[in-house]
Amino acid sequence: MNPSEHHDPGQLHEEIARLKREKNALIMAHYYQRDEIQEIADFIGDSLALARQAALTDADIIVMCGVHFMGETAKILCPDKKVLVPDTAAGCSLADSCDPEEFRAFVEAHPDHTVISYVNTSATVKALTDIVVTSGNARRIIESLPADEKIIFGPDRNLGDYINRVSGRNMTLWNGACHVHDRFSLEKIMELKRANPEAKILVHPECRRPLQLIADKVGSTAALLDFARTDEAPAYIVVTESGILFEMRKKCPEKKFIAAPADDAECQCNECDYMKLNTLEKVYRALRDETPEIIVDEETAEKARRPIERMLELSL
Ligand code: 13P
Ligand code: SF4
């Protein structure tokens, strides 16, 4: 099929299914991906579930519909597989807020500290890390360490602040943030709550402390989804990237989900523009041409694999 011809999603679905069979490929998607991608994915999950699933799959090709660091994590865990990300320009402002050389200096300035990094980092930063965590397991892993262990945590200051607050730790934090989660407006969310008093507030820990404090539940995307599925409220204000609403509405069709607004009414600030770079058409082309492929140099991959595997062991 000529890529310029096909605007028919049905035809694209068929072609993707055929290529997947022929090439023994697996399509994985983060909850923040466009609905059209979540619809065709073999596996949808949060960062933790994607890393776990990548480590388990026997597919020859993984098409990681997410952002670059998710493709890198899959490649580090599966060096013999081909890992494709439909658009490698899909970066992450949080990962970008942690320059590897500056992080190296931060680590060197704290020689007696355990280095814990959020999965939203480059492979080079992971290679400088003792344990990688995601928002789905960070609290549990950190609380499993001795109470007096000195820890540096990067790059998300809001997630780090959340863990310090709920676990009574005093981790030294890197000053990074995600441009989507850091911008949600407390004022607008309070207005929404006044208009929808029956709605519970679900907040991702990458959001700032005032939002965490008004939340009925703070958690990773998968934890928020799980809460909505098992809780009894009829409505929820969802304070994270709005892509998660697709799966929430699918899992709980009888409930109302309201996407929280960010601080700027002019933009779709509750959407991650990096995540939305991937399209169905790009998934098709990636599968067809087996590019763009994620490559991580073996020395970096070797060093980065250990803290990711440690995370997987600690979150069994
Ligand atoms: P989780 O998938 O761990 O909820 O993280 C959200 C995120 O921002 C991913 O980039
Ligand atoms: Fe990165 Fe934020 Fe986008 Fe997640 S939502 S991929 S943390 S920029």
XYZ file of C-alpha atoms and ligand atoms in Angstrom:
334
model
C 0.000 0.000 0.000
C 1.294 3.446 -0.876
C 1.471 5.522 2.324
C 0.017 8.564 0.588
C -3.139 6.616 -0.417
C -4.467 5.195 2.777
C -6.641 7.395 4.845
C -9.064 4.592 5.464
C -8.507 3.405 9.049
C -10.095 0.012 8.251
C -7.488 -0.638 5.569
C -4.700 0.491 7.893
C -5.966 -1.867 10.597
C -5.859 -4.797 8.140
C -2.355 -3.953 6.937
C -1.053 -3.584 10.476
C -2.611 -6.918 11.493
C -1.052 -8.642 8.446
C 2.419 -7.179 9.068
C 2.207 -8.089 12.743
C 1.477 -11.735 11.890
C 4.138 -11.942 9.196
C 6.847 -10.364 11.335
C 5.893 -11.767 14.750
C 5.582 -8.216 16.069
C 3.909 -6.929 19.219
C 2.356 -3.476 19.436
C 2.588 -1.949 22.902
C 0.974 1.375 23.802
C 1.071 3.718 26.770
C -2.290 4.974 28.085
C -1.447 8.470 26.781
C -1.388 7.350 23.149
C -4.064 8.469 20.716
C -7.300 6.455 20.962
C -6.744 5.016 17.467
C -3.442 3.491 18.620
C -4.810 2.162 21.905
C -7.533 0.460 19.829
C -5.079 -1.633 17.798
C -2.443 -2.273 20.485
C -1.810 -5.827 21.704
C -0.908 -4.476 25.098
C -1.761 -1.179 26.823
C -0.240 -0.102 30.107
C 1.573 2.391 32.273
C 5.377 2.668 32.246
C 5.781 -0.203 34.701
C 3.505 -2.587 32.812
C 5.208 -1.737 29.514
C 8.648 -2.507 30.969
C 7.392 -5.754 32.508
C 5.702 -6.861 29.309
C 8.751 -6.013 27.185
C 10.849 -8.253 29.431
C 8.383 -11.135 28.930
C 7.500 -11.050 25.253
C 8.709 -13.602 22.708
C 7.917 -11.337 19.749
C 10.792 -10.569 17.346
C 9.764 -6.935 16.950
C 8.332 -4.591 19.583
C 6.566 -1.500 18.286
C 6.625 0.748 21.340
C 3.895 3.352 20.943
C 5.030 5.748 23.592
C 7.972 8.071 23.982
C 11.665 7.516 23.328
C 12.691 6.440 26.844
C 10.036 3.698 26.785
C 11.578 2.335 23.584
C 15.032 2.533 25.187
C 13.847 0.668 28.289
C 12.398 -2.098 26.098
C 15.610 -2.280 24.047
C 17.797 -2.443 27.170
C 15.685 -5.321 28.503
C 15.519 -7.095 25.124
C 18.816 -6.387 23.341
C 18.205 -9.115 20.744
C 14.822 -7.783 19.668
C 14.151 -5.019 17.208
C 12.446 -2.136 19.040
C 10.672 0.471 16.945
C 9.131 3.760 18.087
C 6.807 5.114 15.359
C 8.125 8.671 15.752
C 11.481 9.026 17.503
C 10.857 12.757 17.927
C 8.484 11.606 20.692
C 10.698 12.745 23.556
C 9.792 13.694 27.125
C 10.211 17.083 28.783
C 10.841 15.368 32.115
C 13.630 13.164 30.735
C 15.024 16.277 29.011
C 15.075 18.110 32.343
C 17.870 15.755 33.428
C 21.047 16.360 31.461
C 23.305 13.286 31.890
C 26.485 15.266 32.574
C 24.757 17.450 35.182
C 23.228 14.334 36.711
C 26.689 12.708 36.865
C 27.945 15.767 38.813
C 24.896 15.499 41.137
C 25.690 11.827 41.787
C 29.368 12.578 42.368
C 28.453 15.336 44.814
C 26.540 12.729 46.925
C 28.970 9.807 47.088
C 27.349 8.026 50.058
C 23.837 8.122 48.554
C 21.785 5.482 46.741
C 20.778 6.822 43.339
C 17.129 6.317 42.427
C 15.856 7.468 39.038
C 12.395 7.635 37.639
C 12.001 5.602 34.448
C 11.410 8.896 32.555
C 15.150 9.316 31.929
C 17.645 8.641 29.166
C 19.615 5.386 29.096
C 22.715 7.393 30.076
C 21.042 8.633 33.266
C 19.808 5.103 34.048
C 23.401 3.901 33.661
C 24.344 6.233 36.557
C 21.519 4.861 38.729
C 21.247 2.153 41.410
C 17.495 1.521 41.150
C 15.025 2.691 38.505
C 11.425 3.237 39.613
C 8.155 4.157 37.937
C 5.229 6.026 39.446
C 3.600 2.594 39.899
C 6.262 1.204 42.236
C 8.356 4.159 43.490
C 6.753 4.393 46.913
C 6.904 0.644 47.586
C 10.518 0.295 46.448
C 11.736 3.319 48.397
C 9.870 2.256 51.545
C 11.526 -1.186 51.265
C 14.969 0.423 51.767
C 16.359 0.947 55.305
C 14.885 4.104 56.861
C 18.310 5.707 57.317
C 19.518 5.049 53.752
C 20.603 8.290 52.091
C 18.946 8.673 48.719
C 19.125 11.039 45.780
C 16.060 10.966 43.551
C 15.638 12.351 40.053
C 14.397 13.840 37.910
C 10.777 14.522 38.952
C 10.614 16.925 41.928
C 6.856 16.433 42.368
C 7.025 12.633 42.530
C 10.060 12.923 44.832
C 8.224 15.391 47.067
C 5.197 13.046 47.165
C 7.313 10.082 48.263
C 9.155 12.150 50.879
C 5.812 13.318 52.259
C 4.037 9.946 52.415
C 7.017 7.866 53.493
C 8.684 10.334 55.866
C 11.948 10.125 53.885
C 14.209 13.008 53.187
C 15.514 12.187 49.717
C 17.569 14.871 48.006
C 15.624 15.795 44.873
C 16.649 16.728 41.358
C 14.724 19.780 40.188
C 12.912 18.415 37.115
C 9.273 18.294 36.035
C 6.933 17.258 33.226
C 5.509 20.162 31.234
C 2.037 18.543 31.227
C 1.666 17.438 34.841
C 3.377 20.466 36.334
C 0.858 22.828 34.736
C -2.504 21.676 36.008
C -4.421 24.502 37.583
C -5.584 24.097 41.198
C -8.060 26.926 40.757
C -9.731 25.439 37.694
C -9.866 21.997 39.257
C -11.526 23.454 42.375
C -14.080 25.169 40.097
C -14.736 21.839 38.369
C -15.185 20.162 41.728
C -17.705 22.819 42.783
C -19.657 22.193 39.585
C -19.375 18.390 40.005
C -19.409 17.755 43.774
C -20.088 14.049 43.230
C -16.802 13.641 41.313
C -13.680 12.275 43.009
C -10.309 13.763 42.101
C -7.629 11.457 40.644
C -4.104 12.896 40.523
C -0.837 11.630 39.027
C 2.141 12.135 41.396
C 3.987 14.134 38.706
C 1.534 16.947 39.584
C 2.360 19.581 42.218
C 1.764 19.128 45.933
C -1.433 21.285 46.215
C -3.094 18.983 43.673
C -1.856 15.885 45.479
C -3.360 17.274 48.700
C -6.878 17.658 47.273
C -6.803 14.224 45.596
C -9.017 11.315 46.555
C -6.361 9.116 44.963
C -2.746 9.801 43.934
C -1.250 7.158 41.667
C 0.265 6.074 38.378
C -2.019 5.955 35.355
C -2.688 2.247 35.974
C -3.404 2.884 39.677
C -5.856 5.691 38.822
C -7.607 3.440 36.319
C -7.817 0.665 38.869
C -9.195 3.033 41.499
C -11.937 4.245 39.130
C -12.804 0.646 38.239
C -13.218 -0.542 41.818
C -14.491 2.629 43.506
C -18.164 3.515 43.751
C -18.246 7.215 42.796
C -20.240 8.064 39.639
C -17.733 10.630 38.337
C -14.047 11.540 38.407
C -11.931 14.590 37.635
C -8.820 13.138 36.057
C -5.637 15.133 36.675
C -3.161 13.530 34.304
C -2.651 13.338 30.547
C -6.090 13.047 28.985
C -5.275 9.949 26.873
C -6.086 7.782 29.915
C -9.762 8.760 29.595
C -10.112 6.416 26.598
C -9.395 3.308 28.709
C -11.287 4.690 31.725
C -14.439 5.171 29.642
C -13.991 1.737 28.089
C -13.560 0.011 31.465
C -16.318 2.021 33.214
C -18.864 3.032 30.550
C -21.452 3.974 33.175
C -19.195 6.543 34.887
C -18.386 10.124 33.974
C -14.750 11.138 33.461
C -13.824 14.805 33.265
C -10.404 15.795 31.902
C -8.793 18.345 34.210
C -7.861 21.651 32.581
C -4.341 23.047 32.669
C -3.486 26.650 33.482
C -3.796 27.953 29.941
C -7.245 27.822 28.337
C -5.741 28.498 24.907
C -3.994 25.154 24.572
C -4.667 21.445 24.992
C -2.187 21.507 27.850
C -3.489 18.304 29.365
C -2.216 16.474 26.267
C 1.397 15.390 25.919
C 2.353 16.620 22.477
C 5.219 14.106 22.399
C 2.911 11.161 23.045
C 0.524 12.394 20.366
C 3.252 12.431 17.679
C 2.645 8.730 17.079
C -0.194 8.057 14.641
C -1.751 4.938 13.157
C -0.115 5.727 9.848
C 3.321 5.969 11.504
C 2.714 2.641 13.276
C 1.974 1.075 9.898
C 5.097 2.563 8.308
C 7.298 1.548 11.243
C 6.105 -2.050 10.913
C 6.430 -2.055 7.143
C 9.912 -0.491 6.978
C 11.195 -1.716 10.364
C 12.363 1.767 11.186
C 12.928 4.007 13.153
C 14.752 1.542 15.346
C 15.922 2.286 18.886
C 19.636 1.613 19.346
C 21.392 1.798 22.707
C 25.156 1.294 22.736
C 26.074 -1.948 24.488
C 28.186 -0.368 27.233
C 25.400 2.034 28.276
C 22.767 -0.709 27.931
C 24.787 -3.051 30.142
C 25.014 -0.428 32.906
C 21.383 0.671 32.545
C 20.023 -2.909 32.564
C 21.049 -3.615 36.161
C 18.936 -0.843 37.830
C 15.938 -1.643 35.610
C 16.154 -5.349 36.454
C 16.524 -4.422 40.107
C 13.255 -2.474 39.798
C 11.513 -5.468 38.218
C 12.771 -7.772 40.985
C 11.707 -5.344 43.716
C 8.214 -4.854 42.277
C 7.303 -8.540 41.840
P 3.081 6.255 34.379
O 2.944 5.511 33.095
O 4.065 5.574 35.282
O 1.805 6.560 35.040
O 3.804 7.655 34.045
C 3.219 8.665 33.376
C 4.065 9.327 32.393
O 4.186 10.500 32.366
C 4.667 8.527 31.402
O 5.408 9.322 30.639
Fe 7.123 12.935 29.530
Fe 5.197 14.345 30.657
Fe 4.832 13.407 28.218
Fe 4.912 11.716 30.321
S 3.371 13.284 29.906
S 5.944 11.470 28.351
S 6.379 12.737 31.631
S 6.356 14.907 28.821
